[in-house]
PDB file of C-alpha atoms in Angstrom:
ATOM      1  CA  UNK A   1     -51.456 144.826 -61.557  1.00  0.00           C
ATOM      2  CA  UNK A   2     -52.304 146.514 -58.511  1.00  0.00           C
ATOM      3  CA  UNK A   3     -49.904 148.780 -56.344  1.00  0.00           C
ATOM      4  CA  UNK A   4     -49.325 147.040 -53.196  1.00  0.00           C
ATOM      5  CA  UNK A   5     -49.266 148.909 -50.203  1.00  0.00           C
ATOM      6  CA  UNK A   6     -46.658 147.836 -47.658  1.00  0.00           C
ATOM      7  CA  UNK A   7     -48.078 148.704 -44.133  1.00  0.00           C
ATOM      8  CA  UNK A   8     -44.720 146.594 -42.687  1.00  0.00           C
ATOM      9  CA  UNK A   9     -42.216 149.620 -44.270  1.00  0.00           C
ATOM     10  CA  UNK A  10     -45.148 152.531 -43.876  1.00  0.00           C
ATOM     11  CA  UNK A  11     -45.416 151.758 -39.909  1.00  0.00           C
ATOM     12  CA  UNK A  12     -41.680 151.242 -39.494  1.00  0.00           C
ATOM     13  CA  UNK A  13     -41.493 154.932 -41.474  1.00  0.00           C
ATOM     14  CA  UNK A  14     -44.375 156.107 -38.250  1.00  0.00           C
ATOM     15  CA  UNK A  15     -42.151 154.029 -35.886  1.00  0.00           C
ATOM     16  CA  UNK A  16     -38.563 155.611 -36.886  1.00  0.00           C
ATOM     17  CA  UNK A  17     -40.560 159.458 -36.937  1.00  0.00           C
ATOM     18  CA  UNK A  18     -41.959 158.582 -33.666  1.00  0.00           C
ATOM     19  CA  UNK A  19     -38.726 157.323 -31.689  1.00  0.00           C
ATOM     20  CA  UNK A  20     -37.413 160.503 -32.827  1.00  0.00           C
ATOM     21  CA  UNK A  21     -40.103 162.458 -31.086  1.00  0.00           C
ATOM     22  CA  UNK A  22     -40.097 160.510 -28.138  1.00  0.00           C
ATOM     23  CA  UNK A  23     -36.674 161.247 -28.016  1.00  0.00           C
ATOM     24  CA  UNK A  24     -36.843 165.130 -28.099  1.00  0.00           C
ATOM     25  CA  UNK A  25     -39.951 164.846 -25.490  1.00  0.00           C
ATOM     26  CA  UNK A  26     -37.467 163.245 -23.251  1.00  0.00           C
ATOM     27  CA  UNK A  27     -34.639 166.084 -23.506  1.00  0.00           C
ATOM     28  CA  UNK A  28     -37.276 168.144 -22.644  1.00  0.00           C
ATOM     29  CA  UNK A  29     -38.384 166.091 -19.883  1.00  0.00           C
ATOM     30  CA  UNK A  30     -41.273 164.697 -20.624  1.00  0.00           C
ATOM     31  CA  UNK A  31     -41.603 160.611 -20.259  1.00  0.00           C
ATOM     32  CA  UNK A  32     -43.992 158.477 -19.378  1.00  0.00           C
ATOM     33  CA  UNK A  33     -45.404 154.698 -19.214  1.00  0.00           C
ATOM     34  CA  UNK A  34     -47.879 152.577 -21.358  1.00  0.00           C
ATOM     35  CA  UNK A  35     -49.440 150.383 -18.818  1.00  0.00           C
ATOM     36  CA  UNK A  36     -50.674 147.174 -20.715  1.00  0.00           C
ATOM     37  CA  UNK A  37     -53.269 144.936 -18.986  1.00  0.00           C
ATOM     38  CA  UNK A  38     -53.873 141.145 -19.897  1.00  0.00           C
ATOM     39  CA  UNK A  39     -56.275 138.982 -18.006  1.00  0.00           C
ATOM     40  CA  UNK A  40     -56.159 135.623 -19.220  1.00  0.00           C
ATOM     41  CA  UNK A  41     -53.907 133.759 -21.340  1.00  0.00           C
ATOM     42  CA  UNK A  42     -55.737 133.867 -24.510  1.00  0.00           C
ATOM     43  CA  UNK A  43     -53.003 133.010 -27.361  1.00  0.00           C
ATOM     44  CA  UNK A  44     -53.077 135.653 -30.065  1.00  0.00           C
ATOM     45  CA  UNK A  45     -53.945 138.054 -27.051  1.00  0.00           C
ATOM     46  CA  UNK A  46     -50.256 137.299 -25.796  1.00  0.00           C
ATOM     47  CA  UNK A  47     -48.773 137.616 -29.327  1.00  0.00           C
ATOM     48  CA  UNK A  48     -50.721 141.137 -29.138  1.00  0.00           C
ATOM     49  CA  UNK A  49     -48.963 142.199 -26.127  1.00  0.00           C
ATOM     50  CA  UNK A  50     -45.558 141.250 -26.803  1.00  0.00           C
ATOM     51  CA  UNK A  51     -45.753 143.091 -29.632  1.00  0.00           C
ATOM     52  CA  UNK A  52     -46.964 146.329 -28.123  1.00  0.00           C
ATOM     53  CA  UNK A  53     -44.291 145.762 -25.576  1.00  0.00           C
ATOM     54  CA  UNK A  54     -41.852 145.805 -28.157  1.00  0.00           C
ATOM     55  CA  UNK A  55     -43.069 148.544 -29.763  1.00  0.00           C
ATOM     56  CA  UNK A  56     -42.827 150.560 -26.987  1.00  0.00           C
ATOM     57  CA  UNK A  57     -38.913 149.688 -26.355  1.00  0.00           C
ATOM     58  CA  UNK A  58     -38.358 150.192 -29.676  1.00  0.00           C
ATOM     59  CA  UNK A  59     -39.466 153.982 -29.515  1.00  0.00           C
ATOM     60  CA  UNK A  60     -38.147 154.121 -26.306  1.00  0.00           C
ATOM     61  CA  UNK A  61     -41.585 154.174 -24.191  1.00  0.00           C
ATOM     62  CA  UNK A  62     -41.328 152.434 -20.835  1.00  0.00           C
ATOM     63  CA  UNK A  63     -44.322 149.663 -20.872  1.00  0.00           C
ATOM     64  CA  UNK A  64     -45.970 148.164 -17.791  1.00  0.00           C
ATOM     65  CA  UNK A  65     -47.094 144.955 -17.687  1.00  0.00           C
ATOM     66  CA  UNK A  66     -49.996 143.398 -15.735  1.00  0.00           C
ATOM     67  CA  UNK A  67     -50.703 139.821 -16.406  1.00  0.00           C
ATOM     68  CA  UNK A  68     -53.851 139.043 -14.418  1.00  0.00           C
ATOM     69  CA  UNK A  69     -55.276 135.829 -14.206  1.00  0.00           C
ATOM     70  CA  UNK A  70     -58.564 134.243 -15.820  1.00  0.00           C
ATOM     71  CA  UNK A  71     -60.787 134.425 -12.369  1.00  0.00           C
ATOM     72  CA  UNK A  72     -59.683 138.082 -12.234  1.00  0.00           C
ATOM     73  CA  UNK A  73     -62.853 139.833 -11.164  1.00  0.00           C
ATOM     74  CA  UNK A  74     -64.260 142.601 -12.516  1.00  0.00           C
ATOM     75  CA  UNK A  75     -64.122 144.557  -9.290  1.00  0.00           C
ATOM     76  CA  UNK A  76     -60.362 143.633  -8.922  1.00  0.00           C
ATOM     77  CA  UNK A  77     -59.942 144.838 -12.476  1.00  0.00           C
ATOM     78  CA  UNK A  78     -61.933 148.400 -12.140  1.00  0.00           C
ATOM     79  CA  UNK A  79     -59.825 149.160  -9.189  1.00  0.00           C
ATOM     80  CA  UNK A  80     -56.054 148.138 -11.285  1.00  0.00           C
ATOM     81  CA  UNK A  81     -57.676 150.632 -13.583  1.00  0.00           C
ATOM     82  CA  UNK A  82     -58.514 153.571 -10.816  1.00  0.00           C
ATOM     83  CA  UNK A  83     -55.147 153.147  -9.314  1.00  0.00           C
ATOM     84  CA  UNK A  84     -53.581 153.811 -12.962  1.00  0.00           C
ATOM     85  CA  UNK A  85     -55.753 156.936 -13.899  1.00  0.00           C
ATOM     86  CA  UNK A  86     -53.816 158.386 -10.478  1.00  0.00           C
ATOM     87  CA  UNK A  87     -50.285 157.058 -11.605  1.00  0.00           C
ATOM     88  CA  UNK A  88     -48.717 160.544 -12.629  1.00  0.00           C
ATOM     89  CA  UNK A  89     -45.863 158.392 -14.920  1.00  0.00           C
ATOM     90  CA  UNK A  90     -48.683 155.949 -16.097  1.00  0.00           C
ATOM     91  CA  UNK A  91     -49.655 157.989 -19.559  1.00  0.00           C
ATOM     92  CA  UNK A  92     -51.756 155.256 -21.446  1.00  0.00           C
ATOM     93  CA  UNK A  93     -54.147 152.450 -20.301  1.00  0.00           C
ATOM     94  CA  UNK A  94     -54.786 149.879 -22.738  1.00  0.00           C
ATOM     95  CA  UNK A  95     -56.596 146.548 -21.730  1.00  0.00           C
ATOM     96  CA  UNK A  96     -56.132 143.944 -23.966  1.00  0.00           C
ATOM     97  CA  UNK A  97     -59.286 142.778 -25.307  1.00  0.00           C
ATOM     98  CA  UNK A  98     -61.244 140.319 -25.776  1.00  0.00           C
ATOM     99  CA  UNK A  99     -61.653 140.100 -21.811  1.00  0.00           C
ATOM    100  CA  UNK A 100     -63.213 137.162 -20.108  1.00  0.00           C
ATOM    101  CA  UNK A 101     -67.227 136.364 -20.471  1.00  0.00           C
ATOM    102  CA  UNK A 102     -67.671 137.321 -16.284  1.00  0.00           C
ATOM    103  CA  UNK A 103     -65.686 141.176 -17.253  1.00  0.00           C
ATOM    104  CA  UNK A 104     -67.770 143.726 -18.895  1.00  0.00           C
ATOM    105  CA  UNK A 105     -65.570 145.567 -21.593  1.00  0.00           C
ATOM    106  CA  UNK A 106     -67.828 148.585 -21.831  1.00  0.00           C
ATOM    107  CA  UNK A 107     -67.505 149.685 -18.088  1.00  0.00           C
ATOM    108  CA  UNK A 108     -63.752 148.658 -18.051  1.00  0.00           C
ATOM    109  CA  UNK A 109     -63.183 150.760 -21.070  1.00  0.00           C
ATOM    110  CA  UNK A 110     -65.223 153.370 -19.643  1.00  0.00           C
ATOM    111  CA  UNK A 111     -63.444 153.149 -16.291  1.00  0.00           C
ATOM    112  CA  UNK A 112     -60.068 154.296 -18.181  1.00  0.00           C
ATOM    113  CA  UNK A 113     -59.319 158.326 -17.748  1.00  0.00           C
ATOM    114  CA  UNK A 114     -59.795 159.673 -21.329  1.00  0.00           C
ATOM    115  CA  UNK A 115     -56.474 161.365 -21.153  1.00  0.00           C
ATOM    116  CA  UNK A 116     -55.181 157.951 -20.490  1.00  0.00           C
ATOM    117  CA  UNK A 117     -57.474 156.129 -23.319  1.00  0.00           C
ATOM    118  CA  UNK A 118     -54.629 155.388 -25.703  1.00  0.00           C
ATOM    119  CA  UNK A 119     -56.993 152.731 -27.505  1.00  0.00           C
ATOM    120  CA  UNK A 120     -58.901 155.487 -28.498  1.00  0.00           C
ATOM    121  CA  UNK A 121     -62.318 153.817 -27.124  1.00  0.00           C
ATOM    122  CA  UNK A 122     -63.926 155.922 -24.330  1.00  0.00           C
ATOM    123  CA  UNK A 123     -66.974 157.106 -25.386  1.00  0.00           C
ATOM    124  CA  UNK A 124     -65.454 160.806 -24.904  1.00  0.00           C
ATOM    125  CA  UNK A 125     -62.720 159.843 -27.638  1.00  0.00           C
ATOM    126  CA  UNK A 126     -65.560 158.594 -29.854  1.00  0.00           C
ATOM    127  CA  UNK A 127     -67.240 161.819 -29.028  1.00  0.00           C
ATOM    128  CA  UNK A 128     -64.610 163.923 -29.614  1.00  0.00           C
ATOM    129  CA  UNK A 129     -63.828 162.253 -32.676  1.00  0.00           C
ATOM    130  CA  UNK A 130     -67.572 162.575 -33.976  1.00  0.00           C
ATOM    131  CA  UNK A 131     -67.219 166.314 -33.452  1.00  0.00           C
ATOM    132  CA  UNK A 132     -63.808 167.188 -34.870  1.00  0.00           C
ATOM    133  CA  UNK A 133     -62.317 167.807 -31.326  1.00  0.00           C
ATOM    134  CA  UNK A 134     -58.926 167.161 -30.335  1.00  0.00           C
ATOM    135  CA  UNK A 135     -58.523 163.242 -28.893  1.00  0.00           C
ATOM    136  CA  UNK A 136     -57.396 160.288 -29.368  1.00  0.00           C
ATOM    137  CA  UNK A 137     -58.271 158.291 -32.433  1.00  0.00           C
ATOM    138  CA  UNK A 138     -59.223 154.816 -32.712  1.00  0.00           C
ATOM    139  CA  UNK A 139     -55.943 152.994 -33.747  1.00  0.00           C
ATOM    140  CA  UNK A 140     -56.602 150.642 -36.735  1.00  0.00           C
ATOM    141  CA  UNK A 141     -58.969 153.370 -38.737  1.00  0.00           C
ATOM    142  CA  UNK A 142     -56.118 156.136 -37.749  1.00  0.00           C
ATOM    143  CA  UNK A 143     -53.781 153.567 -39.287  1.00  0.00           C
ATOM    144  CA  UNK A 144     -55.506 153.246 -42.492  1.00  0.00           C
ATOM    145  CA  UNK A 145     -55.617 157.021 -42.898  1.00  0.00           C
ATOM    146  CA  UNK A 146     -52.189 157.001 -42.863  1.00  0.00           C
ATOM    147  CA  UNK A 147     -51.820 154.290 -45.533  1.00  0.00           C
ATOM    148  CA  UNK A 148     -53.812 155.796 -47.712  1.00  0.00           C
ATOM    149  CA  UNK A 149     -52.137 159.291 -47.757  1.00  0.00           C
ATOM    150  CA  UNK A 150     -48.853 157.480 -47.423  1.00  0.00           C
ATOM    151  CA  UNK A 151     -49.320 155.694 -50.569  1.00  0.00           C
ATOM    152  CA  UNK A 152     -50.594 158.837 -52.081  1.00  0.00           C
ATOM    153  CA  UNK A 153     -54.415 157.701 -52.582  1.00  0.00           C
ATOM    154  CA  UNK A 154     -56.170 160.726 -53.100  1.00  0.00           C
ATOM    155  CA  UNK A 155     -59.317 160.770 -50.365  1.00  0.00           C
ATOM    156  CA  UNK A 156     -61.037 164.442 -50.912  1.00  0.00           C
ATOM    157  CA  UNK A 157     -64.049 163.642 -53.439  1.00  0.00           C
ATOM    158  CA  UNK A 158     -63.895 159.803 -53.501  1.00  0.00           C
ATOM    159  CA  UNK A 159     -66.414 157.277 -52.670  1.00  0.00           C
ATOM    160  CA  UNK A 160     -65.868 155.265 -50.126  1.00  0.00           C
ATOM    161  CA  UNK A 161     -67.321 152.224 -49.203  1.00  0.00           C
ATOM    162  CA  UNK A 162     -67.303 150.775 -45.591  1.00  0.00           C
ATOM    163  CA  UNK A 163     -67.924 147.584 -44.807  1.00  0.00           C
ATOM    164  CA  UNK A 164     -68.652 147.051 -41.192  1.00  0.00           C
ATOM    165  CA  UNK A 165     -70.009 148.961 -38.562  1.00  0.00           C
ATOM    166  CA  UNK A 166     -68.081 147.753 -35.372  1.00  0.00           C
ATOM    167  CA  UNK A 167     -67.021 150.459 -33.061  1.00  0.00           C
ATOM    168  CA  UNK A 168     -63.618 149.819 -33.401  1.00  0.00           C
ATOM    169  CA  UNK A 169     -63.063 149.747 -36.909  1.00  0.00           C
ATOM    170  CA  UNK A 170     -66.616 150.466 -39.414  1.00  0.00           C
ATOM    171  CA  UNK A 171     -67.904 153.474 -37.445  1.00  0.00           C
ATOM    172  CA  UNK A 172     -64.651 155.487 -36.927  1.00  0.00           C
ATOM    173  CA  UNK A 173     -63.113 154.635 -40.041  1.00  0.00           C
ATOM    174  CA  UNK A 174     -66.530 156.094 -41.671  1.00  0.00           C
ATOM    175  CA  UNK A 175     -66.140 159.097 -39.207  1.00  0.00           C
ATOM    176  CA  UNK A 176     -62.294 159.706 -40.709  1.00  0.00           C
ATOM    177  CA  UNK A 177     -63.036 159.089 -44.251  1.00  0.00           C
ATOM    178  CA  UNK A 178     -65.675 161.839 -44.005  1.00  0.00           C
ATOM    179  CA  UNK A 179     -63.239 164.257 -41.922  1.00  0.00           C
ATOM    180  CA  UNK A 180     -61.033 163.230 -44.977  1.00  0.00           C
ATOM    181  CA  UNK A 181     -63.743 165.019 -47.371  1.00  0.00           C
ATOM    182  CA  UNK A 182     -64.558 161.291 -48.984  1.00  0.00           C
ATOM    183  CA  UNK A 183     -68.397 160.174 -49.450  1.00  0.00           C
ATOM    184  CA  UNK A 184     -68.984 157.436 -47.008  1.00  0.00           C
ATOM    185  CA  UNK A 185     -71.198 154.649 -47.425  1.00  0.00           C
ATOM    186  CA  UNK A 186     -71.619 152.074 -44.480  1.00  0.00           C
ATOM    187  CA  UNK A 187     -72.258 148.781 -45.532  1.00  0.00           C
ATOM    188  CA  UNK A 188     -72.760 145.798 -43.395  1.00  0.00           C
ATOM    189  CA  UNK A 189     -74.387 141.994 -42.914  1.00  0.00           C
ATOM    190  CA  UNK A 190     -78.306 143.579 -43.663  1.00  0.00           C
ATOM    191  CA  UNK A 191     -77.078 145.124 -46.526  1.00  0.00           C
ATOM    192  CA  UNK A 192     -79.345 144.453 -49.845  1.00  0.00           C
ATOM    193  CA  UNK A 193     -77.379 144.418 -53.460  1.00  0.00           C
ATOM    194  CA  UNK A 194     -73.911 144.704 -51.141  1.00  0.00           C
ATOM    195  CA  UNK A 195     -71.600 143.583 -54.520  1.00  0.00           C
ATOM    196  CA  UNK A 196     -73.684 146.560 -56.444  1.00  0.00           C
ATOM    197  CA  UNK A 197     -72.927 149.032 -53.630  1.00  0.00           C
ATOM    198  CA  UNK A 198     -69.574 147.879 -53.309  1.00  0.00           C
ATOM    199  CA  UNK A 199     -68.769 148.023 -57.205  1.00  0.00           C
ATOM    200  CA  UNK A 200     -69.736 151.335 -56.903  1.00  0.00           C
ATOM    201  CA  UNK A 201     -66.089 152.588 -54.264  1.00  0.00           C
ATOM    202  CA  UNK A 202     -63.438 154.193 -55.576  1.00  0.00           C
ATOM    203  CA  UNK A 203     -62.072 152.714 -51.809  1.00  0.00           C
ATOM    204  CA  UNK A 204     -63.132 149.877 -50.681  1.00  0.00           C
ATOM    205  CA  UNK A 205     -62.559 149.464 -46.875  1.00  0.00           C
ATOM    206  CA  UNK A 206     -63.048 145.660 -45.734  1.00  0.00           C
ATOM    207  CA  UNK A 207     -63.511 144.612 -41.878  1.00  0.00           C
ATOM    208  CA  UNK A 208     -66.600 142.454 -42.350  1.00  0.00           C
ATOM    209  CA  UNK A 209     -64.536 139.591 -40.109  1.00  0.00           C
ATOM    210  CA  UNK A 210     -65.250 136.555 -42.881  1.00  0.00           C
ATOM    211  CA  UNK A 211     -62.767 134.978 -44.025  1.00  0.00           C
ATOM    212  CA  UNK A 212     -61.998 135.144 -48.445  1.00  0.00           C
ATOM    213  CA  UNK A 213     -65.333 136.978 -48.570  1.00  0.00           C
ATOM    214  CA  UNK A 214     -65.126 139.711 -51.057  1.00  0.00           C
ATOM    215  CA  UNK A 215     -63.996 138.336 -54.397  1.00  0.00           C
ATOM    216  CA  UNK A 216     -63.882 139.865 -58.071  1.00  0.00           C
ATOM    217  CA  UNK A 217     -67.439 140.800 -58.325  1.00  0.00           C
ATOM    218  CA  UNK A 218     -67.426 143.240 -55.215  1.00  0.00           C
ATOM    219  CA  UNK A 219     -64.690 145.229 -57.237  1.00  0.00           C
ATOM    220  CA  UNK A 220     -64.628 147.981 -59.796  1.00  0.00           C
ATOM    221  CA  UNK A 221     -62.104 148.310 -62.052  1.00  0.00           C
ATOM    222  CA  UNK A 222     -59.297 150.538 -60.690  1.00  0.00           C
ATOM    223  CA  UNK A 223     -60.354 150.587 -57.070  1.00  0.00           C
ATOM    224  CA  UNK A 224     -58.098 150.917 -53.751  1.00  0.00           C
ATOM    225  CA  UNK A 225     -58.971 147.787 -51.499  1.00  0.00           C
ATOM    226  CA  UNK A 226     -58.267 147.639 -47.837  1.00  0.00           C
ATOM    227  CA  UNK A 227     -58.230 144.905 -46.121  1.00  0.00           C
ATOM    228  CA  UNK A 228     -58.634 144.876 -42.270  1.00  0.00           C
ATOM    229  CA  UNK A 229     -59.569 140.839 -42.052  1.00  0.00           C
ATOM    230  CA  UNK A 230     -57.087 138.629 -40.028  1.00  0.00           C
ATOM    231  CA  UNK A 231     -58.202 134.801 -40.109  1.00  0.00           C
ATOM    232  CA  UNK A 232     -56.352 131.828 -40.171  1.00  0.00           C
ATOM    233  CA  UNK A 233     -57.337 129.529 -43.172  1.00  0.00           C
ATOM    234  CA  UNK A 234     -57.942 125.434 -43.016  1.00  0.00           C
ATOM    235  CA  UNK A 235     -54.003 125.288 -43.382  1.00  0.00           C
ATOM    236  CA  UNK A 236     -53.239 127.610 -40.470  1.00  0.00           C
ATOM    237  CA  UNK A 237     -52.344 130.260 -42.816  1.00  0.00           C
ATOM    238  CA  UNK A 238     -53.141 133.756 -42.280  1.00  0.00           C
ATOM    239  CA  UNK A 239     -55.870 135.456 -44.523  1.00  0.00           C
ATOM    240  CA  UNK A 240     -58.062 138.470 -45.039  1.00  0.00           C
ATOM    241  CA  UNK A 241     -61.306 138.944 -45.807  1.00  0.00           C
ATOM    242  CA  UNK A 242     -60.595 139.900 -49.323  1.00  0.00           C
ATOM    243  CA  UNK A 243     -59.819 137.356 -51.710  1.00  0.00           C
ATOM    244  CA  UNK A 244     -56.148 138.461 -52.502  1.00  0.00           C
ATOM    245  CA  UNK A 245     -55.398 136.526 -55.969  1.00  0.00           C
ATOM    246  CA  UNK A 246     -58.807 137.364 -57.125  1.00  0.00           C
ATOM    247  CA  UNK A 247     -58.587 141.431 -56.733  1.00  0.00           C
ATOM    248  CA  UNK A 248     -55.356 142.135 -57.284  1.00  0.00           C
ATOM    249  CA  UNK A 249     -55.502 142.235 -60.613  1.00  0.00           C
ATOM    250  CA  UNK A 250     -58.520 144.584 -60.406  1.00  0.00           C
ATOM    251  CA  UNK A 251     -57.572 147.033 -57.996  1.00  0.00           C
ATOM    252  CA  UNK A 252     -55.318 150.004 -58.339  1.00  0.00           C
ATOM    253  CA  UNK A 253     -53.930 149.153 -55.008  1.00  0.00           C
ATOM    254  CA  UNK A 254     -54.335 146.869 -52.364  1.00  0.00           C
ATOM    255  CA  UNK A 255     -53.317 145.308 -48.699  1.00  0.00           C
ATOM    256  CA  UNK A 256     -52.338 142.402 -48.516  1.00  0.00           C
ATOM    257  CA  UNK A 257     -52.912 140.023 -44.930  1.00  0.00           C
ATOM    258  CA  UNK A 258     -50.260 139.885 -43.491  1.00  0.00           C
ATOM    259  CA  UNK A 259     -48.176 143.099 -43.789  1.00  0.00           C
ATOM    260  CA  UNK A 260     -51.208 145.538 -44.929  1.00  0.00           C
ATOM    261  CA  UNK A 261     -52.809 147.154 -41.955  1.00  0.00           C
ATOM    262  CA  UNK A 262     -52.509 144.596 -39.224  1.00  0.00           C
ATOM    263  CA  UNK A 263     -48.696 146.791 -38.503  1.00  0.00           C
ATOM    264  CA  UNK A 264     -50.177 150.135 -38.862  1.00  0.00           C
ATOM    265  CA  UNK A 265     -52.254 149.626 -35.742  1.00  0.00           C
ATOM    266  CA  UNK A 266     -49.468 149.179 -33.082  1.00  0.00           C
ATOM    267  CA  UNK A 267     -47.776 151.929 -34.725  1.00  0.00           C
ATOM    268  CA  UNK A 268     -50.863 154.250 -34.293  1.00  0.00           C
ATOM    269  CA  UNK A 269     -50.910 153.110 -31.021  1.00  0.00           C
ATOM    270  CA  UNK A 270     -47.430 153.626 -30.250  1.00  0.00           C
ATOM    271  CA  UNK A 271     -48.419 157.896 -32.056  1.00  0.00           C
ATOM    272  CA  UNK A 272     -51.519 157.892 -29.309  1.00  0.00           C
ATOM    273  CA  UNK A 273     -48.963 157.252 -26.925  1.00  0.00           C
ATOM    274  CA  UNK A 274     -46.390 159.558 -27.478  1.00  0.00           C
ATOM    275  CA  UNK A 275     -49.086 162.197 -27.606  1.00  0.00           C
ATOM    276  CA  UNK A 276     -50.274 161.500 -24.740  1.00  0.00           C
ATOM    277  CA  UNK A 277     -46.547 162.382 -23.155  1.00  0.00           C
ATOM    278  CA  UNK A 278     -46.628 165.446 -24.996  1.00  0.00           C
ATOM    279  CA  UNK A 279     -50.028 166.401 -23.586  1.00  0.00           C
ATOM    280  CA  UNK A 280     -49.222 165.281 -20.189  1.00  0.00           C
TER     281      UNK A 280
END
């Protein structure tokens, strides 16, 4: 029977550590403001923001909201941006994405100051990361870090496999695992042989976005499975992209959707944050 690792209690442990921080910054004097942008009213956007808004009272961050409708343009948007790099209080930017088809993302997330980049996807934050500099990591690979040495996996010396190679999850979490002395393989959809290769990870890291994918025969005996899927199944019920009941018995520990590392990211978030008031 595999160990399960609880990402709810490991990000409320991040959470509690953090409030306390934010707490001493502000004796000190140092505060500041997440500014959180939405344009639309995409549904499980909405549930995303709430929850970072809560997050942020929670720790005792002030959070600013900006709920901009669908025909926002994209010129209207860049300038929202440009007038938050300048707000001295304002201390993260995060736009909520996906954005709408007429916005490009990559010169919105561009447009953000990377002192301000909180999401940890600038290309200077990627850079940074790439390199070993100081920045601000990508929030839902920085979160799985955490529940791995949290849960006491040992990383240094293990093999890794990745599966995915998105920029916000496959590519930095490969990037961390290596900082973390593992031996990274990337996997992906053009992958030959991928339940051989994947057979083959002491960790297993999932974000290939299909739903119940990975099953038994993807799994060696013993491994540590994370799962970074979110779906909801034919009866509205959230899954992964690991089949759960099908694993568990295999792997040494696992994540389970919901509860595994869907948590850690907000609370990763909510770290970027408060580092960003420390640095500001």
């Amino acid at each position: 029977m595999a160990k399960i690792i609880d990402g709810k209690k490991i990000s409320q442990e991040i959470k509690d550590e953090l409030k306390e921080k934010a707490a001493s910054l502000q004796a000190q004097g140092k505060t500041g403001a997440l500014a959180v942008i939405q344009v639309g009213e995409d549904p499980a956007s909405s549930v995303y923001v709430r929850n970072k808004k809560n997050a942020c009272a929670y720790i005792g961050i002030d959070s600013l909201a900006y709920e901009l409708p669908e025909e926002t343009t994209e010129e209207e948007l860049l300038r929202l941006v440009a007038e938050l790099n300048e707000k001295e209080q304002v201390k993260g930017i995060l736009v909520q994405l996906p954005l709408p088809a007429h916005i490009c993302e990559d010169k919105v997330i561009q447009a953000i100051s990377p002192k301000k980049d909180v999401d940890g996807f600038h290309p200077q934050s990627v850079g940074a990361m790439t390199i070993g500099e100081p920045g601000f990591l990508s929030c839902t690979p920085a979160g799985i870090i955490q529940l791995l040495k949290r849960s006491q996996v040992e990383i240094e010396g293990k093999h890794c496999v990745v599966i995915g190679r998105s920029n916000i999850v496959g590519k930095p979490m490969a990037l961390l695992m290596l900082r973390e002395n593992a031996t990274v393989t990337i996997a992906h959809s053009r992958t030959r042989n991928l339940a051989e290769l994947c057979k083959q990870a002491d960790i297993l890291i999932v974000a290939i976005g299909k739903p119940r994918f990975i099953g038994a025969e993807y799994v060696k005996e013993g491994a540590v499975v994370i799962d970074v899927g979110i779906h909801r199944n034919e009866n509205n019920k959230l899954c992964g992209d690991v089949r759960f009941e099908e694993v568990e018995p295999i792997a040494s520990a696992i994540t389970p959707v919901p509860g595994g590392v869907g948590p850690m990211t907000i609370a990763m978030l909510m770290s970027n944050c408060v580092q960003s008031i420390e640095e500001g």
